[in-house]
Amino acid sequence: MSRKQNNYSYFFLFTTLSSIVFIFSSSNCVSGLAQPYHALVAPITKDLKTSLYSITLNINEKYVIDLGGPFLWYRCPKRYPTVPCSSPVCSSLKPYSSPSCPSLMCQSKAHCTCVVTPVNPVTNKCSLAQLTQKDLSISWTNGSTPANSTAKFNKQYVSCAPQSLLNSLPAGVSGMAGLSRSPVSVSTLFMSRKLKIKKQFSVCLPGTDSAPGVMFFGDGPFRMVPPTPADVLSFLAYTPLVKKPKSADYFISLKGINVNNNKVVTLGAEGHGGMKLSTVVPYTTLSSLIYKPFLKAFVKATRGIPRAPRVKPFKYCLNTTNLGSTRVGLPVAAIDLVLGKGGNWTIFGANSMKQVSDDVACLAFVDGGPEAKQPVVLGSFQIENNFLSFDLEKSRLGFSSSLFFIRTTCANFNFKGEFWG
């Protein structure tokens, strides 16, 4: 993907530091056995109350996944190892310090420990906490089922966090797992050159809490259970990932938004408006300048369907009593995200309309206000049952649109290890 490199000198410098820290960190990796596999797998569970998604590590520890998080943070035990503030890893994490947290000056260089700023992105609260180390483990996979062995990553850098930072998170979770490009994010820790794991991770969020979705670290093939046993990666379209200075989040270029094949919003020929991808924002959020014409176009495209009273936080709801359904959800106008390098990401009824009761569904896009920090944030509801592959080696995002089209879902990975003929 072509970029104007001079716009990202900040990231060039940081990438150099990151590679040094990555090598140092991954040197502590231990794989229990010599493995024929090149990918890792973990289940993703959805919490209906909070609309957050958690990955399971270390057999039974759950961590809310945050695409833009710089590291894993959790409630540390009373005693834990600390990291000197003079260490290379501490220096490399300074660009990820949250500006909303107060700075802490080290009083004694002789006993200075590395302080980082874990953030709860749901409440936007942060805390000063110490960097520490923790052992992590995750299952190997052949792409069809989990293997009988696990990969163990000993003494990996993570952050402590106070119990108060876990407020608003699902009950029973241990903390949050960041998946950004940070040198100590969970994705970086697991994408080990030593273990021949490609710098690629894939996310498939489930739409319910009745069965888990799936996350992979590494390369495929990745197969769901019948009736669609084919490699899911073969169904993906690709678009470049875009880096933004001083941001750990993942972005893709977005030129505009179409409704029912009609152009509604244009964000510029090069897509510089950008679209942030999020697993902690429940519904796609548009700045008011974009939301108003988008809503107007969707209302026009669905004017033949009876309306229903609004249900917060949504502004447009429909009576679905006699509407019926299709393989990809309610039969409403399709929404196309027109991407910066060509191609569309199409959102069908299953990902555009939130069923709030037996006979009412609402357009699951919200108005972020006139001063929204990002013009478009693609929320987790729009990502559910879509397969997303973050290929960091080629700096591109693979996306499937709704897996319902190929008669499968994110809950169809064979975690039970049963034979499917």
mmCIF file of C-alpha atoms in Angstrom, residues 10-401:
data_model
loop_
_atom_site.group_PDB
_atom_site.id
_atom_site.type_symbol
_atom_site.label_atom_id
_atom_site.label_comp_id
_atom_site.label_asym_id
_atom_site.label_seq_id
_atom_site.Cartn_x
_atom_site.Cartn_y
_atom_site.Cartn_z
ATOM 1 C CA TYR A 10 6.608 9.492 14.422
ATOM 2 C CA PHE A 11 5.570 5.922 13.724
ATOM 3 C CA PHE A 12 8.822 5.124 11.897
ATOM 4 C CA LEU A 13 10.793 6.011 15.011
ATOM 5 C CA PHE A 14 8.433 4.086 17.220
ATOM 6 C CA THR A 15 8.495 1.005 14.980
ATOM 7 C CA THR A 16 12.259 0.827 15.454
ATOM 8 C CA LEU A 17 11.857 0.859 19.223
ATOM 9 C CA SER A 18 9.020 -1.639 19.004
ATOM 10 C CA SER A 19 11.048 -4.191 17.106
ATOM 11 C CA ILE A 20 13.763 -4.071 19.761
ATOM 12 C CA VAL A 21 11.268 -4.576 22.560
ATOM 13 C CA PHE A 22 9.419 -7.284 20.645
ATOM 14 C CA ILE A 23 12.600 -9.344 20.268
ATOM 15 C CA PHE A 24 13.425 -8.881 23.948
ATOM 16 C CA SER A 25 9.904 -9.802 25.039
ATOM 17 C CA SER A 26 9.433 -12.790 22.750
ATOM 18 C CA SER A 27 12.721 -14.283 23.882
ATOM 19 C CA ASN A 28 10.819 -15.423 26.966
ATOM 20 C CA CYS A 29 8.296 -17.369 24.853
ATOM 21 C CA VAL A 30 8.046 -21.062 25.563
ATOM 22 C CA SER A 31 6.107 -23.516 23.457
ATOM 23 C CA GLY A 32 5.393 -26.682 25.386
ATOM 24 C CA LEU A 33 6.050 -28.963 22.388
ATOM 25 C CA ALA A 34 7.398 -28.709 18.882
ATOM 26 C CA GLN A 35 4.313 -27.728 16.895
ATOM 27 C CA PRO A 36 3.200 -28.410 13.327
ATOM 28 C CA TYR A 37 0.737 -25.535 13.691
ATOM 29 C CA HIS A 38 1.284 -21.862 12.900
ATOM 30 C CA ALA A 39 -1.812 -20.351 14.515
ATOM 31 C CA LEU A 40 -3.319 -19.869 17.957
ATOM 32 C CA VAL A 41 -7.008 -19.796 18.854
ATOM 33 C CA ALA A 42 -9.198 -18.543 21.704
ATOM 34 C CA PRO A 43 -12.968 -18.231 22.186
ATOM 35 C CA ILE A 44 -14.724 -14.861 22.263
ATOM 36 C CA THR A 45 -17.801 -14.516 24.476
ATOM 37 C CA LYS A 46 -20.398 -11.759 24.336
ATOM 38 C CA ASP A 47 -21.898 -10.120 27.405
ATOM 39 C CA LEU A 48 -25.432 -9.041 26.542
ATOM 40 C CA LYS A 49 -25.678 -6.547 29.395
ATOM 41 C CA THR A 50 -22.650 -4.482 28.367
ATOM 42 C CA SER A 51 -22.330 -5.457 24.659
ATOM 43 C CA LEU A 52 -18.649 -6.187 25.291
ATOM 44 C CA TYR A 53 -16.634 -9.180 24.111
ATOM 45 C CA SER A 54 -14.047 -11.140 26.044
ATOM 46 C CA ILE A 55 -11.239 -13.453 25.019
ATOM 47 C CA THR A 56 -10.333 -16.402 27.241
ATOM 48 C CA LEU A 57 -6.645 -16.926 28.079
ATOM 49 C CA ASN A 58 -4.900 -19.127 30.650
ATOM 50 C CA ILE A 59 -7.804 -21.620 30.400
ATOM 51 C CA ASN A 60 -10.300 -19.575 32.418
ATOM 52 C CA GLU A 61 -9.257 -15.908 32.546
ATOM 53 C CA LYS A 62 -11.456 -13.553 30.541
ATOM 54 C CA TYR A 63 -10.273 -10.212 29.186
ATOM 55 C CA VAL A 64 -12.419 -7.679 27.336
ATOM 56 C CA ILE A 65 -10.914 -7.153 23.888
ATOM 57 C CA ASP A 66 -10.038 -3.626 22.803
ATOM 58 C CA LEU A 67 -8.637 -3.193 19.294
ATOM 59 C CA GLY A 68 -6.945 0.075 20.261
ATOM 60 C CA GLY A 69 -5.607 -0.970 23.654
ATOM 61 C CA PRO A 70 -1.796 -0.808 24.079
ATOM 62 C CA PHE A 71 -1.458 -3.756 26.468
ATOM 63 C CA LEU A 72 -3.246 -6.241 28.690
ATOM 64 C CA TRP A 73 -4.172 -4.844 32.065
ATOM 65 C CA TYR A 74 -5.625 -6.661 35.065
ATOM 66 C CA ARG A 75 -6.051 -6.599 38.804
ATOM 67 C CA CYS A 76 -2.624 -7.685 40.047
ATOM 68 C CA PRO A 77 -2.079 -9.847 43.137
ATOM 69 C CA LYS A 78 -0.713 -8.210 46.267
ATOM 70 C CA ARG A 79 2.831 -9.073 45.297
ATOM 71 C CA TYR A 80 4.064 -8.803 41.735
ATOM 72 C CA PRO A 81 7.333 -8.053 39.907
ATOM 73 C CA THR A 82 7.995 -4.507 38.763
ATOM 74 C CA VAL A 83 9.929 -3.142 35.786
ATOM 75 C CA PRO A 84 12.598 -0.413 36.095
ATOM 76 C CA CYS A 85 11.660 2.870 34.466
ATOM 77 C CA SER A 86 15.060 2.850 32.740
ATOM 78 C CA SER A 87 14.226 -0.324 30.793
ATOM 79 C CA PRO A 88 13.787 -0.148 26.991
ATOM 80 C CA VAL A 89 10.226 -1.466 27.200
ATOM 81 C CA CYS A 90 9.230 1.357 29.535
ATOM 82 C CA SER A 91 10.630 3.959 27.132
ATOM 83 C CA SER A 92 8.811 2.371 24.198
ATOM 84 C CA LEU A 93 5.448 2.679 25.960
ATOM 85 C CA LYS A 94 5.689 6.415 26.614
ATOM 86 C CA PRO A 95 3.876 7.279 23.340
ATOM 87 C CA TYR A 96 0.910 5.279 24.633
ATOM 88 C CA SER A 97 0.476 7.254 27.848
ATOM 89 C CA SER A 98 -3.057 8.573 28.173
ATOM 90 C CA PRO A 99 -3.224 12.393 28.215
ATOM 91 C CA SER A 100 -6.244 12.169 30.512
ATOM 92 C CA CYS A 101 -4.104 10.651 33.269
ATOM 93 C CA PRO A 102 -1.934 12.815 35.516
ATOM 94 C CA SER A 103 1.806 12.423 34.967
ATOM 95 C CA LEU A 104 3.934 10.942 37.709
ATOM 96 C CA MET A 105 7.472 12.182 38.227
ATOM 97 C CA CYS A 106 9.929 9.619 39.503
ATOM 98 C CA GLN A 107 11.373 10.860 42.783
ATOM 99 C CA SER A 108 14.189 8.365 43.122
ATOM 100 C CA LYS A 109 16.092 7.097 40.106
ATOM 101 C CA ALA A 110 17.515 4.291 42.219
ATOM 102 C CA HIS A 111 14.068 2.819 42.868
ATOM 103 C CA CYS A 112 12.121 4.117 39.894
ATOM 104 C CA THR A 113 9.582 1.643 38.536
ATOM 105 C CA CYS A 114 7.841 1.828 35.170
ATOM 106 C CA VAL A 115 4.447 3.522 35.383
ATOM 107 C CA VAL A 116 1.875 3.213 32.595
ATOM 108 C CA THR A 117 -1.687 4.429 32.164
ATOM 109 C CA PRO A 118 -4.287 1.672 31.694
ATOM 110 C CA VAL A 119 -7.596 3.043 30.398
ATOM 111 C CA ASN A 120 -11.138 1.739 30.570
ATOM 112 C CA PRO A 121 -12.393 2.852 27.126
ATOM 113 C CA VAL A 122 -16.025 2.364 28.134
ATOM 114 C CA THR A 123 -15.938 4.864 30.996
ATOM 115 C CA ASN A 124 -12.887 6.755 29.626
ATOM 116 C CA LYS A 125 -11.342 6.529 33.084
ATOM 117 C CA CYS A 126 -7.634 5.880 33.459
ATOM 118 C CA SER A 127 -5.226 5.191 36.247
ATOM 119 C CA LEU A 128 -1.542 5.309 36.999
ATOM 120 C CA ALA A 129 -0.289 1.742 37.415
ATOM 121 C CA GLN A 130 2.902 -0.252 37.294
ATOM 122 C CA LEU A 131 4.140 -2.361 34.431
ATOM 123 C CA THR A 132 4.688 -5.957 35.470
ATOM 124 C CA GLN A 133 5.089 -9.423 33.987
ATOM 125 C CA LYS A 134 2.652 -12.297 33.709
ATOM 126 C CA ASP A 135 2.575 -15.776 32.182
ATOM 127 C CA LEU A 136 0.041 -16.251 29.398
ATOM 128 C CA SER A 137 -1.129 -19.358 27.575
ATOM 129 C CA ILE A 138 -3.381 -20.024 24.594
ATOM 130 C CA SER A 139 -4.307 -23.055 22.489
ATOM 131 C CA TRP A 140 -2.692 -24.025 19.219
ATOM 132 C CA THR A 141 -5.005 -24.803 16.319
ATOM 133 C CA ASN A 142 -4.870 -26.518 12.946
ATOM 134 C CA GLY A 143 -7.495 -24.037 11.768
ATOM 135 C CA SER A 144 -10.401 -26.443 12.228
ATOM 136 C CA THR A 145 -10.266 -27.351 15.939
ATOM 137 C CA PRO A 146 -8.103 -26.468 18.950
ATOM 138 C CA ALA A 147 -5.051 -28.690 19.384
ATOM 139 C CA ASN A 148 -4.371 -30.697 22.525
ATOM 140 C CA SER A 149 -1.423 -28.493 23.462
ATOM 141 C CA THR A 150 -0.996 -24.855 24.377
ATOM 142 C CA ALA A 151 1.585 -22.205 23.634
ATOM 143 C CA LYS A 152 3.029 -20.688 26.787
ATOM 144 C CA PHE A 153 4.378 -17.157 26.857
ATOM 145 C CA ASN A 154 6.242 -16.614 30.096
ATOM 146 C CA LYS A 155 6.981 -13.283 31.751
ATOM 147 C CA GLN A 156 5.113 -11.137 29.259
ATOM 148 C CA TYR A 157 4.758 -7.425 29.908
ATOM 149 C CA VAL A 158 1.309 -6.385 31.148
ATOM 150 C CA SER A 159 -0.078 -3.607 33.312
ATOM 151 C CA CYS A 160 -1.615 -3.690 36.741
ATOM 152 C CA ALA A 161 -4.862 -1.796 37.312
ATOM 153 C CA PRO A 162 -6.994 -0.865 40.326
ATOM 154 C CA GLN A 163 -10.273 -2.655 40.911
ATOM 155 C CA SER A 164 -12.143 0.578 40.190
ATOM 156 C CA LEU A 165 -11.033 0.414 36.550
ATOM 157 C CA LEU A 166 -13.019 -2.802 36.094
ATOM 158 C CA ASN A 167 -16.283 -0.982 36.804
ATOM 159 C CA SER A 168 -18.772 -1.241 33.918
ATOM 160 C CA LEU A 169 -17.005 -4.312 32.525
ATOM 161 C CA PRO A 170 -18.751 -7.712 32.416
ATOM 162 C CA ALA A 171 -18.926 -9.615 35.684
ATOM 163 C CA GLY A 172 -16.101 -12.060 36.174
ATOM 164 C CA VAL A 173 -13.585 -10.566 33.731
ATOM 165 C CA SER A 174 -9.984 -10.153 34.852
ATOM 166 C CA GLY A 175 -9.250 -7.007 32.853
ATOM 167 C CA MET A 176 -8.792 -5.855 29.264
ATOM 168 C CA ALA A 177 -6.675 -7.183 26.410
ATOM 169 C CA GLY A 178 -5.334 -4.570 23.994
ATOM 170 C CA LEU A 179 -4.759 -5.626 20.378
ATOM 171 C CA SER A 180 -3.034 -2.543 18.958
ATOM 172 C CA ARG A 181 0.389 -2.311 17.317
ATOM 173 C CA SER A 182 1.982 -1.554 20.682
ATOM 174 C CA PRO A 183 5.164 -3.586 21.351
ATOM 175 C CA VAL A 184 3.487 -5.312 24.313
ATOM 176 C CA SER A 185 -0.108 -5.651 23.103
ATOM 177 C CA VAL A 186 -1.613 -9.129 23.256
ATOM 178 C CA SER A 187 -1.479 -9.465 19.480
ATOM 179 C CA THR A 188 2.223 -8.497 19.399
ATOM 180 C CA LEU A 189 3.073 -10.901 22.219
ATOM 181 C CA PHE A 190 1.374 -13.832 20.481
ATOM 182 C CA MET A 191 2.632 -13.167 16.948
ATOM 183 C CA SER A 192 5.997 -14.759 17.621
ATOM 184 C CA ARG A 193 8.671 -15.174 14.958
ATOM 185 C CA LYS A 194 10.277 -17.822 17.125
ATOM 186 C CA LEU A 195 7.108 -19.890 16.948
ATOM 187 C CA LYS A 196 6.565 -19.059 13.253
ATOM 188 C CA ILE A 197 3.316 -17.219 13.956
ATOM 189 C CA LYS A 198 2.552 -14.683 11.235
ATOM 190 C CA LYS A 199 1.869 -11.068 12.187
ATOM 191 C CA GLN A 200 -1.834 -11.454 11.587
ATOM 192 C CA PHE A 201 -4.800 -11.785 13.897
ATOM 193 C CA SER A 202 -8.438 -12.403 13.070
ATOM 194 C CA VAL A 203 -11.570 -11.473 14.988
ATOM 195 C CA CYS A 204 -15.029 -12.984 14.592
ATOM 196 C CA LEU A 205 -17.521 -11.540 17.103
ATOM 197 C CA PRO A 206 -20.567 -13.647 18.027
ATOM 198 C CA GLY A 207 -24.043 -12.159 17.863
ATOM 199 C CA THR A 208 -25.334 -13.912 20.993
ATOM 200 C CA ASP A 209 -24.086 -15.248 24.311
ATOM 201 C CA SER A 210 -25.238 -18.810 23.576
ATOM 202 C CA ALA A 211 -22.034 -19.845 21.755
ATOM 203 C CA PRO A 212 -18.584 -18.271 21.497
ATOM 204 C CA GLY A 213 -17.048 -16.490 18.557
ATOM 205 C CA VAL A 214 -13.394 -16.973 17.741
ATOM 206 C CA MET A 215 -10.060 -15.176 17.578
ATOM 207 C CA PHE A 216 -6.999 -16.425 15.722
ATOM 208 C CA PHE A 217 -3.385 -15.311 15.913
ATOM 209 C CA GLY A 218 -1.406 -16.321 12.843
ATOM 210 C CA ASP A 219 -2.235 -17.523 9.364
ATOM 211 C CA GLY A 220 -4.964 -19.872 8.163
ATOM 212 C CA PRO A 221 -6.631 -21.768 6.732
ATOM 213 C CA PHE A 222 -9.502 -21.191 9.171
ATOM 214 C CA ARG A 223 -12.566 -23.356 8.783
ATOM 215 C CA MET A 224 -16.001 -23.250 10.374
ATOM 216 C CA VAL A 225 -18.154 -26.350 10.822
ATOM 217 C CA PRO A 226 -20.475 -27.482 7.981
ATOM 218 C CA PRO A 227 -22.338 -26.514 5.890
ATOM 219 C CA THR A 228 -19.409 -24.161 5.070
ATOM 220 C CA PRO A 229 -16.137 -26.036 5.728
ATOM 221 C CA ALA A 230 -14.126 -23.860 3.309
ATOM 222 C CA ASP A 231 -11.328 -21.568 4.474
ATOM 223 C CA VAL A 232 -13.018 -18.352 5.627
ATOM 224 C CA LEU A 233 -9.990 -16.343 4.486
ATOM 225 C CA SER A 234 -10.862 -17.227 0.873
ATOM 226 C CA PHE A 235 -14.058 -15.135 1.151
ATOM 227 C CA LEU A 236 -12.342 -11.924 2.267
ATOM 228 C CA ALA A 237 -11.902 -8.659 0.416
ATOM 229 C CA TYR A 238 -8.976 -6.440 1.437
ATOM 230 C CA THR A 239 -8.386 -2.772 2.049
ATOM 231 C CA PRO A 240 -5.273 -0.989 3.414
ATOM 232 C CA LEU A 241 -4.926 -0.212 7.088
ATOM 233 C CA VAL A 242 -4.203 3.461 7.720
ATOM 234 C CA LYS A 243 -2.000 4.664 10.551
ATOM 235 C CA LYS A 244 -2.776 7.952 12.222
ATOM 236 C CA PRO A 245 -0.144 9.824 14.238
ATOM 237 C CA LYS A 246 -0.420 9.441 18.008
ATOM 238 C CA SER A 247 -3.200 6.857 17.716
ATOM 239 C CA ALA A 248 -3.023 3.157 18.590
ATOM 240 C CA ASP A 249 -6.355 2.435 16.869
ATOM 241 C CA TYR A 250 -6.919 0.732 13.538
ATOM 242 C CA PHE A 251 -8.314 2.831 10.681
ATOM 243 C CA ILE A 252 -9.279 2.206 7.080
ATOM 244 C CA SER A 253 -9.904 4.835 4.418
ATOM 245 C CA LEU A 254 -13.550 5.689 3.807
ATOM 246 C CA LYS A 255 -14.573 7.724 0.748
ATOM 247 C CA GLY A 256 -18.296 7.786 1.480
ATOM 248 C CA ILE A 257 -21.505 6.035 2.458
ATOM 249 C CA ASN A 258 -24.237 4.816 0.107
ATOM 250 C CA VAL A 259 -27.769 3.768 1.005
ATOM 251 C CA ASN A 260 -29.724 1.541 -1.359
ATOM 252 C CA ASN A 261 -26.987 2.094 -3.995
ATOM 253 C CA ASN A 262 -27.433 5.876 -3.806
ATOM 254 C CA LYS A 263 -24.561 8.135 -2.800
ATOM 255 C CA VAL A 264 -25.351 9.866 0.490
ATOM 256 C CA VAL A 265 -22.115 11.076 2.069
ATOM 257 C CA THR A 266 -18.745 11.851 0.462
ATOM 258 C CA LEU A 267 -15.639 12.063 2.631
ATOM 259 C CA GLY A 268 -13.086 13.020 -0.017
ATOM 260 C CA ALA A 269 -11.466 11.323 -2.983
ATOM 261 C CA GLU A 270 -8.669 9.798 -0.911
ATOM 262 C CA GLY A 271 -10.839 8.801 2.027
ATOM 263 C CA HIS A 272 -8.890 10.966 4.453
ATOM 264 C CA GLY A 273 -11.944 11.156 6.719
ATOM 265 C CA GLY A 274 -11.099 7.624 7.748
ATOM 266 C CA MET A 275 -13.057 5.091 9.752
ATOM 267 C CA LYS A 276 -11.956 3.782 13.117
ATOM 268 C CA LEU A 277 -12.680 0.137 13.982
ATOM 269 C CA SER A 278 -13.827 -0.563 17.527
ATOM 270 C CA THR A 279 -14.833 -3.533 19.670
ATOM 271 C CA VAL A 280 -15.829 -1.356 22.642
ATOM 272 C CA VAL A 281 -18.172 1.097 20.873
ATOM 273 C CA PRO A 282 -21.418 -0.894 20.559
ATOM 274 C CA TYR A 283 -22.956 0.846 17.512
ATOM 275 C CA THR A 284 -21.453 2.712 14.588
ATOM 276 C CA THR A 285 -21.148 6.369 15.525
ATOM 277 C CA LEU A 286 -21.256 9.148 12.936
ATOM 278 C CA SER A 287 -20.583 12.829 13.401
ATOM 279 C CA SER A 288 -23.760 14.899 13.064
ATOM 280 C CA LEU A 289 -22.604 16.236 9.694
ATOM 281 C CA ILE A 290 -22.618 12.656 8.364
ATOM 282 C CA TYR A 291 -25.428 11.199 10.438
ATOM 283 C CA LYS A 292 -28.152 13.623 9.364
ATOM 284 C CA PRO A 293 -28.009 13.003 5.594
ATOM 285 C CA PHE A 294 -27.423 9.290 6.234
ATOM 286 C CA LEU A 295 -30.538 9.018 8.395
ATOM 287 C CA LYS A 296 -32.588 11.004 5.894
ATOM 288 C CA ALA A 297 -31.554 8.650 3.082
ATOM 289 C CA PHE A 298 -32.314 5.522 5.121
ATOM 290 C CA VAL A 299 -35.734 6.845 6.119
ATOM 291 C CA LYS A 300 -36.503 7.510 2.459
ATOM 292 C CA ALA A 301 -35.331 4.016 1.446
ATOM 293 C CA THR A 302 -37.570 2.345 4.059
ATOM 294 C CA ARG A 303 -40.634 4.608 3.819
ATOM 295 C CA GLY A 304 -42.880 1.661 2.915
ATOM 296 C CA ILE A 305 -42.270 0.008 6.306
ATOM 297 C CA PRO A 306 -44.397 1.074 9.307
ATOM 298 C CA ARG A 307 -42.485 3.109 11.854
ATOM 299 C CA ALA A 308 -42.284 2.424 15.570
ATOM 300 C CA PRO A 309 -41.562 4.729 18.542
ATOM 301 C CA ARG A 310 -37.910 5.543 19.150
ATOM 302 C CA VAL A 311 -35.877 3.434 21.540
ATOM 303 C CA LYS A 312 -32.752 5.058 22.984
ATOM 304 C CA PRO A 313 -30.028 5.467 21.865
ATOM 305 C CA PHE A 314 -31.551 5.060 18.383
ATOM 306 C CA LYS A 315 -33.517 7.671 16.462
ATOM 307 C CA TYR A 316 -35.290 5.550 13.870
ATOM 308 C CA CYS A 317 -37.228 2.363 14.555
ATOM 309 C CA LEU A 318 -39.486 0.135 12.441
ATOM 310 C CA ASN A 319 -42.385 -2.187 13.128
ATOM 311 C CA THR A 320 -41.196 -5.602 11.944
ATOM 312 C CA THR A 321 -44.397 -7.581 12.587
ATOM 313 C CA ASN A 322 -45.074 -8.241 8.903
ATOM 314 C CA LEU A 323 -41.631 -7.526 7.510
ATOM 315 C CA GLY A 324 -40.271 -11.058 7.211
ATOM 316 C CA SER A 325 -36.574 -11.830 6.927
ATOM 317 C CA THR A 326 -33.797 -12.866 4.550
ATOM 318 C CA ARG A 327 -30.637 -14.895 4.964
ATOM 319 C CA VAL A 328 -28.828 -11.687 5.954
ATOM 320 C CA GLY A 329 -31.463 -10.260 8.282
ATOM 321 C CA LEU A 330 -34.378 -7.889 7.839
ATOM 322 C CA PRO A 331 -35.159 -6.878 4.223
ATOM 323 C CA VAL A 332 -34.145 -3.234 4.483
ATOM 324 C CA ALA A 333 -31.964 -1.019 2.310
ATOM 325 C CA ALA A 334 -28.326 -2.108 2.147
ATOM 326 C CA ILE A 335 -25.676 0.301 3.455
ATOM 327 C CA ASP A 336 -22.374 0.469 1.572
ATOM 328 C CA LEU A 337 -19.211 1.787 3.135
ATOM 329 C CA VAL A 338 -17.285 3.010 0.094
ATOM 330 C CA LEU A 339 -13.633 2.320 0.827
ATOM 331 C CA GLY A 340 -10.710 4.503 -0.140
ATOM 332 C CA LYS A 341 -8.929 2.004 -2.386
ATOM 333 C CA GLY A 342 -12.004 0.732 -4.202
ATOM 334 C CA GLY A 343 -14.648 -1.785 -3.203
ATOM 335 C CA ASN A 344 -17.493 -1.613 -0.731
ATOM 336 C CA TRP A 345 -18.131 -3.097 2.693
ATOM 337 C CA THR A 346 -21.852 -3.852 2.542
ATOM 338 C CA ILE A 347 -23.945 -3.854 5.708
ATOM 339 C CA PHE A 348 -27.215 -5.785 5.501
ATOM 340 C CA GLY A 349 -30.182 -5.921 7.849
ATOM 341 C CA ALA A 350 -28.539 -8.335 10.287
ATOM 342 C CA ASN A 351 -25.906 -5.697 11.067
ATOM 343 C CA SER A 352 -27.863 -2.496 10.454
ATOM 344 C CA MET A 353 -31.069 -3.172 12.420
ATOM 345 C CA LYS A 354 -31.051 -3.973 16.136
ATOM 346 C CA GLN A 355 -34.053 -6.039 17.236
ATOM 347 C CA VAL A 356 -35.124 -4.351 20.486
ATOM 348 C CA SER A 357 -38.358 -6.325 20.946
ATOM 349 C CA ASP A 358 -40.377 -8.999 19.168
ATOM 350 C CA ASP A 359 -41.867 -6.526 16.691
ATOM 351 C CA VAL A 360 -39.535 -3.505 16.773
ATOM 352 C CA ALA A 361 -36.077 -3.052 15.260
ATOM 353 C CA CYS A 362 -34.030 0.148 15.179
ATOM 354 C CA LEU A 363 -31.364 1.506 12.879
ATOM 355 C CA ALA A 364 -28.229 0.720 14.898
ATOM 356 C CA PHE A 365 -26.261 3.845 13.988
ATOM 357 C CA VAL A 366 -25.984 6.734 16.441
ATOM 358 C CA ASP A 367 -25.339 10.461 16.219
ATOM 359 C CA GLY A 368 -21.971 11.274 17.759
ATOM 360 C CA GLY A 369 -22.666 14.999 17.834
ATOM 361 C CA PRO A 370 -21.197 17.945 15.886
ATOM 362 C CA GLU A 371 -17.803 17.711 17.609
ATOM 363 C CA ALA A 372 -17.206 13.968 17.417
ATOM 364 C CA LYS A 373 -13.483 13.120 17.687
ATOM 365 C CA GLN A 374 -13.776 10.710 14.761
ATOM 366 C CA PRO A 375 -16.129 11.230 11.813
ATOM 367 C CA VAL A 376 -16.962 7.507 11.635
ATOM 368 C CA VAL A 377 -16.398 4.773 14.226
ATOM 369 C CA LEU A 378 -17.480 1.329 13.078
ATOM 370 C CA GLY A 379 -19.089 -0.263 16.131
ATOM 371 C CA SER A 380 -19.100 -3.860 17.286
ATOM 372 C CA PHE A 381 -22.737 -4.563 16.296
ATOM 373 C CA GLN A 382 -21.816 -3.887 12.677
ATOM 374 C CA ILE A 383 -18.827 -6.258 13.040
ATOM 375 C CA GLU A 384 -20.756 -9.185 14.537
ATOM 376 C CA ASN A 385 -20.720 -12.310 12.363
ATOM 377 C CA ASN A 386 -18.260 -10.627 10.019
ATOM 378 C CA PHE A 387 -14.780 -12.151 9.771
ATOM 379 C CA LEU A 388 -12.026 -9.539 10.110
ATOM 380 C CA SER A 389 -8.376 -10.333 9.515
ATOM 381 C CA PHE A 390 -5.736 -7.769 10.516
ATOM 382 C CA ASP A 391 -2.721 -8.571 8.354
ATOM 383 C CA LEU A 392 -0.012 -6.446 9.934
ATOM 384 C CA GLU A 393 2.749 -7.734 7.652
ATOM 385 C CA LYS A 394 0.976 -6.319 4.594
ATOM 386 C CA SER A 395 -0.785 -3.549 6.555
ATOM 387 C CA ARG A 396 -4.224 -4.479 5.296
ATOM 388 C CA LEU A 397 -7.627 -5.495 6.654
ATOM 389 C CA GLY A 398 -9.520 -8.478 5.281
ATOM 390 C CA PHE A 399 -13.294 -8.349 5.737
ATOM 391 C CA SER A 400 -16.082 -10.727 4.787
ATOM 392 C CA SER A 401 -19.301 -8.754 5.204
#
